[in-house]
Amino acid sequence: MHGADGEERLVAASCTIAIDDLPDGLVVADRYGCVLAVNRAAARLTGVTMERALGRHMSDVFPFRDHDGRDWWKALDPEGGLRTRVRVPERPLHLPGGQELYVAARLLREPERGGEVERVTITLRDGGARARLERSRADLVSTVAHELRSPLTSVKGFTATLLAKWSRFTEEQKLVMLETVNNDADRVTRLITELLDVSRIESGRLEVRRQVVDLPARARRLIAGRVAAGEPEERFRLVVGDDLPETWLDQDKIDQILGNLVENAVRHGRGTVTIEIESVGWGVAVSVRDEGEGIEPELAPRVFRQFWRGGNSRRRGGTGLGLFIVKGLVEAHGGTIIVQRAPEGGAEFRFTVPTGTPDFATP
C-alpha cells in the first residue's frame, strides 16, 4: 500500500507540474462546480490561489459574469443541456473587480459520447492583452485609412479634371498633374507593401531568399538613387571596413532595411548621414547615423514599435511602421538591431547580420 500511495503522489505531482507549465490559466471543477485544481497562471490572472479555491464552489471563488451581469457557471449548467455538448466557446467575462478575462470550457464526459459530465476544464486568457491587440489593429486601420485618403483623393481629383477638361490645359500643366498622380500612386503602393510586411512579420510568414549580397554596393546604389532624386551628394558618407566576409542575405529586404534607415535619418535627423559597414565577431554590422538631436534613452525601447514617430513634429510623416518593419526584417535574417546615440550626437541605428553559407546563416 505504501508503494501504491507513493506512486499516486508521484502521479499527482506530475499532473500539478504539467498544468503549471501551461501558458494560459486553467481551472478544473467537477460537474457540481467544486474546484479540483487551479494552475499558477489562473492564480496570477484572478488573484485566487489553489489553496483558497480547492474544494469550494466555482461561483464563490470565480464568480464570472457576462456583460449583462449573468452568472457564467449557472448559465453553463454542466448537469443539463444536450449530452452531445462538449465545448463552450471562448467569450469575455468579468470578475467583480471589473477585470476582463477570456474564458472557454470543455465538458469531459464518461463515457466520452453522450455520458454524464465528470469534469469541466476552464481556460483563462488575459483580456487586457487581447484588448491591446485589438486597439493596435484599430490603430492600424485608422492609420491606413488616413494615409490612403490623401493620395487617392489627389489621384481621383486630377484624373477627373484631366478627363473633363483635357483640351483646356497646356502640355506643361498636364505633365505636372500626371507627375502628381504618378507620385501619389507610388505612395499608395508603398503603403500596401508596408501593410503586407507587417502582416507577414506578425504571423511569422516572412520568407528570406538568400544570395550573396555585396553590402557596400547596395549602400552605394542607395546613395546614388537619393542624389539622382535631388539630394546633395555631400549629405551622405559611406565608410567601409577592411576584409568584409561573404554575406548570404535577401537582397530586396536588405535594400528595404537600408532604405528605411536612411530615410529615417534624412527625415528626422540633420547634417551628414553616415553609413558604416564593418566586420564583427559573428557577422557584419551596418550603422546608419545622423547629426541631429538623437533619441532620448528612455524613448529607445519604443522606437521599433508600430506607429512610432520621432524627431521634430514638423518633420514627422509616414505611417510609423518603417522601423517596426526594419526590426522584423533584420530578425528574419537571424540578426539584431539597436538604437543609440551617435558619436556626433544624433541617432545611430546599428544592425548586425550573420555571415557564412546559407545553411550556416539561416536562423
mmCIF file of C-alpha atoms in Angstrom:
data_model
loop_
_atom_site.group_PDB
_atom_site.id
_atom_site.type_symbol
_atom_site.label_atom_id
_atom_site.label_comp_id
_atom_site.label_asym_id
_atom_site.label_seq_id
_atom_site.Cartn_x
_atom_site.Cartn_y
_atom_site.Cartn_z
ATOM 1 C CA MET A 1 0.000 0.000 0.000
ATOM 2 C CA HIS A 2 2.849 2.356 0.842
ATOM 3 C CA GLY A 3 4.272 1.854 -2.637
ATOM 4 C CA ALA A 4 0.909 2.475 -4.226
ATOM 5 C CA ASP A 5 0.407 5.648 -2.161
ATOM 6 C CA GLY A 6 3.845 6.901 -3.198
ATOM 7 C CA GLU A 7 3.062 6.190 -6.814
ATOM 8 C CA GLU A 8 -0.225 8.100 -6.547
ATOM 9 C CA ARG A 9 1.590 11.072 -5.004
ATOM 10 C CA LEU A 10 4.142 10.984 -7.810
ATOM 11 C CA VAL A 11 1.382 10.957 -10.440
ATOM 12 C CA ALA A 12 -0.394 13.815 -8.673
ATOM 13 C CA ALA A 13 2.838 15.815 -8.504
ATOM 14 C CA SER A 14 3.448 15.205 -12.197
ATOM 15 C CA CYS A 15 -0.054 16.444 -13.028
ATOM 16 C CA THR A 16 0.488 19.593 -10.930
ATOM 17 C CA ILE A 17 3.730 20.360 -12.709
ATOM 18 C CA ALA A 18 2.084 19.804 -16.074
ATOM 19 C CA ILE A 19 -0.780 22.237 -15.537
ATOM 20 C CA ASP A 20 1.537 24.834 -14.002
ATOM 21 C CA ASP A 21 3.617 24.724 -17.182
ATOM 22 C CA LEU A 22 0.645 25.844 -19.279
ATOM 23 C CA PRO A 23 0.875 29.470 -20.507
ATOM 24 C CA ASP A 24 -2.889 30.016 -20.063
ATOM 25 C CA GLY A 25 -4.886 29.899 -16.869
ATOM 26 C CA LEU A 26 -6.558 26.555 -16.101
ATOM 27 C CA VAL A 27 -9.303 25.748 -13.583
ATOM 28 C CA VAL A 28 -10.752 22.248 -13.210
ATOM 29 C CA ALA A 29 -14.105 21.620 -11.497
ATOM 30 C CA ASP A 30 -16.460 18.678 -11.159
ATOM 31 C CA ARG A 31 -19.970 18.682 -12.596
ATOM 32 C CA TYR A 32 -21.348 20.271 -9.429
ATOM 33 C CA GLY A 33 -18.929 23.224 -9.561
ATOM 34 C CA CYS A 34 -16.497 22.056 -6.877
ATOM 35 C CA VAL A 35 -12.995 23.300 -7.753
ATOM 36 C CA LEU A 36 -10.478 20.467 -8.173
ATOM 37 C CA ALA A 37 -7.388 22.292 -9.463
ATOM 38 C CA VAL A 38 -6.056 25.769 -10.268
ATOM 39 C CA ASN A 39 -2.757 26.367 -12.037
ATOM 40 C CA ARG A 40 -0.335 29.205 -11.398
ATOM 41 C CA ALA A 41 -1.365 31.187 -14.480
ATOM 42 C CA ALA A 42 -5.016 31.165 -13.330
ATOM 43 C CA ALA A 43 -3.963 32.235 -9.826
ATOM 44 C CA ARG A 44 -1.956 35.097 -11.310
ATOM 45 C CA LEU A 45 -4.811 36.227 -13.566
ATOM 46 C CA THR A 46 -7.531 36.045 -10.914
ATOM 47 C CA GLY A 47 -5.656 36.508 -7.640
ATOM 48 C CA VAL A 48 -7.246 33.270 -6.345
ATOM 49 C CA THR A 49 -4.722 30.660 -5.194
ATOM 50 C CA MET A 50 -5.094 26.891 -5.354
ATOM 51 C CA GLU A 51 -5.302 26.720 -1.541
ATOM 52 C CA ARG A 52 -8.102 29.251 -1.388
ATOM 53 C CA ALA A 53 -10.131 27.731 -4.248
ATOM 54 C CA LEU A 54 -9.730 23.973 -3.664
ATOM 55 C CA GLY A 55 -12.985 22.326 -2.646
ATOM 56 C CA ARG A 56 -15.075 25.496 -2.917
ATOM 57 C CA HIS A 57 -17.805 26.228 -5.449
ATOM 58 C CA MET A 58 -16.960 27.995 -8.704
ATOM 59 C CA SER A 59 -19.489 30.766 -8.126
ATOM 60 C CA ASP A 60 -17.901 31.557 -4.754
ATOM 61 C CA VAL A 61 -14.266 31.810 -5.822
ATOM 62 C CA PHE A 62 -14.563 32.507 -9.593
ATOM 63 C CA PRO A 63 -17.830 34.466 -9.923
ATOM 64 C CA PHE A 64 -17.569 35.177 -13.631
ATOM 65 C CA ARG A 65 -20.251 37.426 -15.087
ATOM 66 C CA ASP A 66 -21.086 38.292 -18.688
ATOM 67 C CA HIS A 67 -21.712 41.841 -19.901
ATOM 68 C CA ASP A 68 -25.349 41.558 -18.780
ATOM 69 C CA GLY A 69 -24.331 40.559 -15.240
ATOM 70 C CA ARG A 70 -25.415 36.900 -15.547
ATOM 71 C CA ASP A 71 -23.631 34.161 -13.597
ATOM 72 C CA TRP A 72 -21.488 32.267 -16.120
ATOM 73 C CA TRP A 73 -21.324 28.969 -14.200
ATOM 74 C CA LYS A 74 -25.063 28.918 -13.681
ATOM 75 C CA ALA A 75 -25.624 29.542 -17.384
ATOM 76 C CA LEU A 76 -23.062 26.818 -18.208
ATOM 77 C CA ASP A 77 -25.201 24.238 -16.343
ATOM 78 C CA PRO A 78 -22.895 21.197 -16.790
ATOM 79 C CA GLU A 79 -25.580 18.816 -15.482
ATOM 80 C CA GLY A 80 -28.162 19.961 -18.024
ATOM 81 C CA GLY A 81 -28.304 20.565 -21.749
ATOM 82 C CA LEU A 82 -27.625 18.199 -24.602
ATOM 83 C CA ARG A 83 -25.439 15.182 -23.871
ATOM 84 C CA THR A 84 -23.551 15.872 -27.089
ATOM 85 C CA ARG A 85 -22.294 19.223 -25.778
ATOM 86 C CA VAL A 86 -18.554 19.121 -25.033
ATOM 87 C CA ARG A 87 -17.219 22.611 -25.818
ATOM 88 C CA VAL A 88 -18.155 26.086 -24.645
ATOM 89 C CA PRO A 89 -16.797 28.845 -26.944
ATOM 90 C CA GLU A 90 -14.447 31.498 -25.588
ATOM 91 C CA ARG A 91 -16.099 34.737 -24.530
ATOM 92 C CA PRO A 92 -15.176 37.830 -22.496
ATOM 93 C CA LEU A 93 -16.273 37.669 -18.844
ATOM 94 C CA HIS A 94 -15.742 39.887 -15.815
ATOM 95 C CA LEU A 95 -14.781 39.322 -12.199
ATOM 96 C CA PRO A 96 -16.385 41.512 -9.501
ATOM 97 C CA GLY A 97 -13.447 43.941 -9.553
ATOM 98 C CA GLY A 98 -14.052 44.657 -13.232
ATOM 99 C CA GLN A 99 -11.140 42.594 -14.564
ATOM 100 C CA GLU A 100 -11.888 41.134 -18.006
ATOM 101 C CA LEU A 101 -10.808 37.613 -18.927
ATOM 102 C CA TYR A 102 -11.487 35.467 -21.966
ATOM 103 C CA VAL A 103 -12.990 32.210 -20.730
ATOM 104 C CA ALA A 104 -13.628 28.925 -22.555
ATOM 105 C CA ALA A 105 -14.586 25.484 -21.237
ATOM 106 C CA ARG A 106 -14.600 21.819 -22.165
ATOM 107 C CA LEU A 107 -17.022 19.271 -20.687
ATOM 108 C CA LEU A 108 -15.332 15.891 -20.096
ATOM 109 C CA ARG A 109 -17.919 13.117 -20.193
ATOM 110 C CA GLU A 110 -17.840 9.453 -19.178
ATOM 111 C CA PRO A 111 -18.388 7.696 -21.479
ATOM 112 C CA GLU A 112 -16.990 10.259 -23.895
ATOM 113 C CA ARG A 113 -20.016 10.144 -26.215
ATOM 114 C CA GLY A 114 -23.273 11.015 -24.517
ATOM 115 C CA GLY A 115 -22.157 10.269 -20.951
ATOM 116 C CA GLU A 116 -22.538 12.292 -17.766
ATOM 117 C CA VAL A 117 -20.190 15.245 -17.229
ATOM 118 C CA GLU A 118 -17.361 14.184 -14.902
ATOM 119 C CA ARG A 119 -15.168 17.296 -15.010
ATOM 120 C CA VAL A 120 -15.125 20.765 -16.531
ATOM 121 C CA THR A 121 -11.795 22.256 -17.655
ATOM 122 C CA ILE A 122 -11.827 26.034 -17.944
ATOM 123 C CA THR A 123 -9.147 28.103 -19.698
ATOM 124 C CA LEU A 124 -8.492 31.755 -18.890
ATOM 125 C CA ARG A 125 -6.728 34.351 -21.018
ATOM 126 C CA ASP A 126 -5.832 37.918 -20.167
ATOM 127 C CA GLY A 127 -8.461 40.254 -21.568
ATOM 128 C CA GLY A 128 -6.108 43.228 -21.282
ATOM 129 C CA ALA A 129 -3.639 41.713 -23.748
ATOM 130 C CA ARG A 130 -6.459 40.941 -26.176
ATOM 131 C CA ALA A 131 -7.804 44.478 -25.803
ATOM 132 C CA ARG A 132 -4.354 45.945 -26.518
ATOM 133 C CA LEU A 133 -4.069 43.803 -29.656
ATOM 134 C CA GLU A 134 -7.493 44.913 -30.825
ATOM 135 C CA ARG A 135 -6.589 48.563 -30.161
ATOM 136 C CA SER A 136 -3.384 48.075 -32.151
ATOM 137 C CA ARG A 137 -5.369 46.669 -35.068
ATOM 138 C CA ALA A 138 -7.876 49.518 -34.814
ATOM 139 C CA ASP A 139 -4.982 51.999 -34.843
ATOM 140 C CA LEU A 140 -3.575 50.278 -37.912
ATOM 141 C CA VAL A 141 -6.907 50.516 -39.750
ATOM 142 C CA SER A 142 -7.264 54.173 -38.749
ATOM 143 C CA THR A 143 -3.711 54.985 -39.862
ATOM 144 C CA VAL A 144 -4.157 53.194 -43.169
ATOM 145 C CA ALA A 145 -7.443 54.966 -43.857
ATOM 146 C CA HIS A 146 -5.844 58.334 -43.096
ATOM 147 C CA GLU A 147 -2.747 57.663 -45.217
ATOM 148 C CA LEU A 148 -4.780 56.366 -48.164
ATOM 149 C CA ARG A 149 -7.319 59.164 -48.197
ATOM 150 C CA SER A 150 -4.940 61.939 -49.270
ATOM 151 C CA PRO A 151 -3.233 60.273 -52.275
ATOM 152 C CA LEU A 152 -6.434 58.629 -53.501
ATOM 153 C CA THR A 153 -8.281 61.955 -53.307
ATOM 154 C CA SER A 154 -5.464 63.544 -55.293
ATOM 155 C CA VAL A 155 -5.434 60.774 -57.914
ATOM 156 C CA LYS A 156 -9.204 60.914 -58.309
ATOM 157 C CA GLY A 157 -9.290 64.716 -58.454
ATOM 158 C CA PHE A 158 -6.532 65.174 -61.023
ATOM 159 C CA THR A 159 -7.740 62.275 -63.167
ATOM 160 C CA ALA A 160 -11.323 63.543 -63.226
ATOM 161 C CA THR A 161 -10.129 67.075 -64.034
ATOM 162 C CA LEU A 162 -7.922 65.905 -66.896
ATOM 163 C CA LEU A 163 -10.696 63.759 -68.375
ATOM 164 C CA ALA A 164 -13.251 66.565 -68.197
ATOM 165 C CA LYS A 165 -11.052 69.471 -69.304
ATOM 166 C CA TRP A 166 -8.113 67.945 -71.181
ATOM 167 C CA SER A 167 -8.126 70.481 -74.025
ATOM 168 C CA ARG A 168 -8.085 73.466 -71.667
ATOM 169 C CA PHE A 169 -4.683 72.682 -70.136
ATOM 170 C CA THR A 170 -1.250 73.329 -71.573
ATOM 171 C CA GLU A 171 1.185 70.452 -72.047
ATOM 172 C CA GLU A 172 3.181 71.688 -69.050
ATOM 173 C CA GLN A 173 0.078 71.706 -66.810
ATOM 174 C CA LYS A 174 -0.860 68.208 -67.935
ATOM 175 C CA LEU A 175 2.659 66.979 -67.163
ATOM 176 C CA VAL A 176 2.548 68.428 -63.631
ATOM 177 C CA MET A 177 -0.831 66.791 -62.937
ATOM 178 C CA LEU A 178 0.261 63.404 -64.301
ATOM 179 C CA GLU A 179 3.507 63.514 -62.291
ATOM 180 C CA THR A 180 1.447 64.208 -59.162
ATOM 181 C CA VAL A 181 -0.848 61.269 -59.934
ATOM 182 C CA ASN A 182 2.188 59.029 -60.512
ATOM 183 C CA ASN A 183 3.807 60.076 -57.218
ATOM 184 C CA ASP A 184 0.587 59.527 -55.267
ATOM 185 C CA ALA A 185 0.147 56.088 -56.869
ATOM 186 C CA ASP A 186 3.694 55.225 -55.727
ATOM 187 C CA ARG A 187 2.766 56.365 -52.220
ATOM 188 C CA VAL A 188 -0.239 54.029 -52.152
ATOM 189 C CA THR A 189 1.931 51.154 -53.415
ATOM 190 C CA ARG A 190 4.489 51.772 -50.645
ATOM 191 C CA LEU A 191 1.747 51.770 -48.027
ATOM 192 C CA ILE A 192 0.310 48.484 -49.271
ATOM 193 C CA THR A 193 3.816 46.959 -49.248
ATOM 194 C CA GLU A 194 4.294 48.088 -45.648
ATOM 195 C CA LEU A 195 0.996 46.549 -44.595
ATOM 196 C CA LEU A 196 1.877 43.222 -46.231
ATOM 197 C CA ASP A 197 5.251 43.260 -44.465
ATOM 198 C CA VAL A 198 3.621 43.946 -41.092
ATOM 199 C CA SER A 199 1.182 41.086 -41.660
ATOM 200 C CA ARG A 200 3.968 38.645 -42.578
ATOM 201 C CA ILE A 201 6.139 39.700 -39.630
ATOM 202 C CA GLU A 202 3.328 39.347 -37.093
ATOM 203 C CA SER A 203 2.247 35.955 -38.458
ATOM 204 C CA GLY A 204 5.801 34.601 -38.796
ATOM 205 C CA ARG A 205 5.367 34.053 -42.551
ATOM 206 C CA LEU A 206 8.217 36.289 -43.692
ATOM 207 C CA GLU A 207 10.387 34.407 -46.216
ATOM 208 C CA VAL A 208 14.101 35.117 -46.634
ATOM 209 C CA ARG A 209 15.567 34.211 -50.050
ATOM 210 C CA ARG A 210 19.311 34.214 -49.517
ATOM 211 C CA GLN A 211 22.011 35.007 -52.042
ATOM 212 C CA VAL A 212 25.461 36.570 -51.863
ATOM 213 C CA VAL A 213 24.918 40.274 -51.222
ATOM 214 C CA ASP A 214 27.568 42.986 -51.535
ATOM 215 C CA LEU A 215 26.511 45.325 -48.730
ATOM 216 C CA PRO A 216 28.794 48.242 -49.737
ATOM 217 C CA ALA A 217 27.475 48.035 -53.304
ATOM 218 C CA ARG A 218 23.865 48.152 -52.083
ATOM 219 C CA ALA A 219 24.683 51.190 -49.931
ATOM 220 C CA ARG A 220 26.366 52.976 -52.867
ATOM 221 C CA ARG A 221 23.344 52.251 -55.055
ATOM 222 C CA LEU A 222 21.017 53.669 -52.405
ATOM 223 C CA ILE A 223 23.056 56.865 -52.045
ATOM 224 C CA ALA A 224 23.278 57.299 -55.825
ATOM 225 C CA GLY A 225 19.497 56.981 -56.070
ATOM 226 C CA ARG A 226 18.886 59.684 -53.472
ATOM 227 C CA VAL A 227 21.416 62.005 -55.104
ATOM 228 C CA ALA A 228 19.774 61.424 -58.503
ATOM 229 C CA ALA A 229 16.450 62.361 -56.872
ATOM 230 C CA GLY A 230 17.864 65.783 -55.988
ATOM 231 C CA GLU A 231 19.541 65.451 -52.588
ATOM 232 C CA PRO A 232 23.063 66.911 -52.236
ATOM 233 C CA GLU A 233 25.863 64.336 -52.575
ATOM 234 C CA GLU A 234 27.707 65.781 -49.566
ATOM 235 C CA ARG A 235 24.732 64.850 -47.360
ATOM 236 C CA PHE A 236 25.865 61.196 -47.409
ATOM 237 C CA ARG A 237 29.062 59.430 -46.360
ATOM 238 C CA LEU A 238 29.919 55.744 -46.747
ATOM 239 C CA VAL A 239 32.596 54.100 -44.587
ATOM 240 C CA VAL A 240 33.575 50.509 -45.427
ATOM 241 C CA GLY A 241 35.818 48.394 -43.234
ATOM 242 C CA ASP A 242 38.568 46.086 -44.479
ATOM 243 C CA ASP A 243 38.208 42.390 -45.271
ATOM 244 C CA LEU A 244 34.427 42.117 -45.095
ATOM 245 C CA PRO A 245 33.303 38.461 -45.065
ATOM 246 C CA GLU A 246 30.812 36.982 -47.515
ATOM 247 C CA THR A 247 27.167 37.507 -46.542
ATOM 248 C CA TRP A 248 24.189 35.457 -47.733
ATOM 249 C CA LEU A 249 21.153 37.709 -47.389
ATOM 250 C CA ASP A 250 17.866 38.606 -49.062
ATOM 251 C CA GLN A 251 18.919 41.456 -51.361
ATOM 252 C CA ASP A 252 15.477 43.053 -51.653
ATOM 253 C CA LYS A 253 14.988 43.030 -47.870
ATOM 254 C CA ILE A 254 18.480 44.433 -47.251
ATOM 255 C CA ASP A 255 17.671 47.255 -49.692
ATOM 256 C CA GLN A 256 14.458 47.858 -47.749
ATOM 257 C CA ILE A 257 16.294 47.903 -44.403
ATOM 258 C CA LEU A 258 18.935 50.351 -45.633
ATOM 259 C CA GLY A 259 16.346 52.483 -47.427
ATOM 260 C CA ASN A 260 14.133 52.812 -44.347
ATOM 261 C CA LEU A 261 17.054 53.635 -42.038
ATOM 262 C CA VAL A 262 18.477 56.259 -44.397
ATOM 263 C CA GLU A 263 15.005 57.741 -44.957
ATOM 264 C CA ASN A 264 14.550 57.927 -41.174
ATOM 265 C CA ALA A 265 17.921 59.687 -40.782
ATOM 266 C CA VAL A 266 17.148 62.192 -43.556
ATOM 267 C CA ARG A 267 13.614 62.866 -42.350
ATOM 268 C CA HIS A 268 14.282 63.186 -38.622
ATOM 269 C CA GLY A 269 17.999 63.997 -38.413
ATOM 270 C CA ARG A 270 20.306 66.760 -39.563
ATOM 271 C CA GLY A 271 23.777 67.070 -41.038
ATOM 272 C CA THR A 272 25.649 64.239 -42.711
ATOM 273 C CA VAL A 273 24.073 60.803 -42.878
ATOM 274 C CA THR A 274 26.814 58.209 -42.424
ATOM 275 C CA ILE A 275 26.556 54.541 -43.396
ATOM 276 C CA GLU A 276 29.341 52.453 -41.882
ATOM 277 C CA ILE A 277 29.851 48.772 -42.715
ATOM 278 C CA GLU A 278 32.328 46.692 -40.716
ATOM 279 C CA SER A 279 33.132 43.123 -39.757
ATOM 280 C CA VAL A 280 32.301 41.962 -36.225
ATOM 281 C CA GLY A 281 32.813 38.655 -34.438
ATOM 282 C CA TRP A 282 29.907 36.667 -35.867
ATOM 283 C CA GLY A 283 28.805 38.771 -38.782
ATOM 284 C CA VAL A 284 28.729 42.176 -40.432
ATOM 285 C CA ALA A 285 27.479 45.304 -38.676
ATOM 286 C CA VAL A 286 25.893 48.212 -40.517
ATOM 287 C CA SER A 287 25.428 51.567 -38.766
ATOM 288 C CA VAL A 288 23.291 54.425 -40.085
ATOM 289 C CA ARG A 289 23.702 57.649 -38.111
ATOM 290 C CA ASP A 290 22.894 61.329 -38.418
ATOM 291 C CA GLU A 291 23.945 64.537 -36.632
ATOM 292 C CA GLY A 292 20.553 65.627 -35.360
ATOM 293 C CA GLU A 293 19.065 65.745 -31.874
ATOM 294 C CA GLY A 294 19.186 61.982 -31.399
ATOM 295 C CA ILE A 295 16.792 59.823 -29.397
ATOM 296 C CA GLU A 296 16.436 60.100 -25.638
ATOM 297 C CA PRO A 297 17.467 56.870 -23.840
ATOM 298 C CA GLU A 298 14.028 56.495 -22.250
ATOM 299 C CA LEU A 299 12.431 56.546 -25.723
ATOM 300 C CA ALA A 300 14.749 53.896 -27.214
ATOM 301 C CA PRO A 301 12.505 50.905 -26.262
ATOM 302 C CA ARG A 302 9.587 52.474 -28.177
ATOM 303 C CA VAL A 303 11.431 53.152 -31.424
ATOM 304 C CA PHE A 304 10.742 49.760 -33.018
ATOM 305 C CA ARG A 305 7.064 49.644 -32.072
ATOM 306 C CA GLN A 306 4.291 50.175 -34.574
ATOM 307 C CA PHE A 307 3.245 53.807 -35.182
ATOM 308 C CA TRP A 308 6.317 55.306 -33.510
ATOM 309 C CA ARG A 309 7.252 58.681 -34.968
ATOM 310 C CA GLY A 310 10.258 60.576 -33.722
ATOM 311 C CA GLY A 311 12.046 63.794 -34.396
ATOM 312 C CA ASN A 312 10.688 67.287 -34.778
ATOM 313 C CA SER A 313 6.891 67.191 -35.074
ATOM 314 C CA ARG A 314 7.012 69.359 -38.184
ATOM 315 C CA ARG A 315 9.085 66.717 -39.941
ATOM 316 C CA ARG A 316 7.000 63.748 -38.975
ATOM 317 C CA GLY A 317 5.344 61.769 -41.687
ATOM 318 C CA GLY A 318 4.580 58.308 -42.956
ATOM 319 C CA THR A 319 2.738 55.555 -41.163
ATOM 320 C CA GLY A 320 5.168 54.970 -38.309
ATOM 321 C CA LEU A 321 5.633 51.366 -39.466
ATOM 322 C CA GLY A 322 9.079 51.681 -41.057
ATOM 323 C CA LEU A 323 11.277 50.880 -38.049
ATOM 324 C CA PHE A 324 8.937 48.100 -36.904
ATOM 325 C CA ILE A 325 9.385 46.521 -40.336
ATOM 326 C CA VAL A 326 13.160 47.055 -40.239
ATOM 327 C CA LYS A 327 13.419 45.166 -36.942
ATOM 328 C CA GLY A 328 11.301 42.313 -38.314
ATOM 329 C CA LEU A 329 13.413 42.051 -41.483
ATOM 330 C CA VAL A 330 16.696 42.077 -39.546
ATOM 331 C CA GLU A 331 15.490 39.403 -37.124
ATOM 332 C CA ALA A 332 14.248 37.270 -40.033
ATOM 333 C CA HIS A 333 17.905 37.128 -41.141
ATOM 334 C CA GLY A 334 18.940 35.948 -37.672
ATOM 335 C CA GLY A 335 20.336 39.386 -36.863
ATOM 336 C CA THR A 336 19.851 42.049 -34.215
ATOM 337 C CA ILE A 337 19.296 45.818 -34.276
ATOM 338 C CA ILE A 338 19.750 48.541 -31.658
ATOM 339 C CA VAL A 339 19.427 52.317 -31.489
ATOM 340 C CA GLN A 340 21.865 54.502 -29.560
ATOM 341 C CA ARG A 341 23.391 57.970 -29.509
ATOM 342 C CA ALA A 342 25.807 58.564 -32.375
ATOM 343 C CA PRO A 343 29.304 59.992 -31.754
ATOM 344 C CA GLU A 344 28.210 63.246 -33.420
ATOM 345 C CA GLY A 345 25.204 63.469 -31.111
ATOM 346 C CA GLY A 346 22.489 62.208 -33.440
ATOM 347 C CA ALA A 347 20.758 58.837 -33.610
ATOM 348 C CA GLU A 348 22.610 55.686 -34.648
ATOM 349 C CA PHE A 349 20.785 52.569 -35.806
ATOM 350 C CA ARG A 350 23.123 49.585 -35.863
ATOM 351 C CA PHE A 351 22.110 46.171 -37.182
ATOM 352 C CA THR A 352 24.213 43.027 -37.361
ATOM 353 C CA VAL A 353 23.594 40.079 -39.683
ATOM 354 C CA PRO A 354 25.405 36.708 -39.628
ATOM 355 C CA THR A 355 27.934 35.638 -42.216
ATOM 356 C CA GLY A 356 28.596 32.266 -43.790
ATOM 357 C CA THR A 357 26.866 29.942 -46.209
ATOM 358 C CA PRO A 358 23.033 29.793 -46.334
ATOM 359 C CA ASP A 359 22.924 26.695 -44.078
ATOM 360 C CA PHE A 360 25.105 28.403 -41.517
ATOM 361 C CA ALA A 361 23.375 31.759 -41.731
ATOM 362 C CA THR A 362 19.799 30.513 -41.630
ATOM 363 C CA PRO A 363 18.324 31.322 -38.180
#
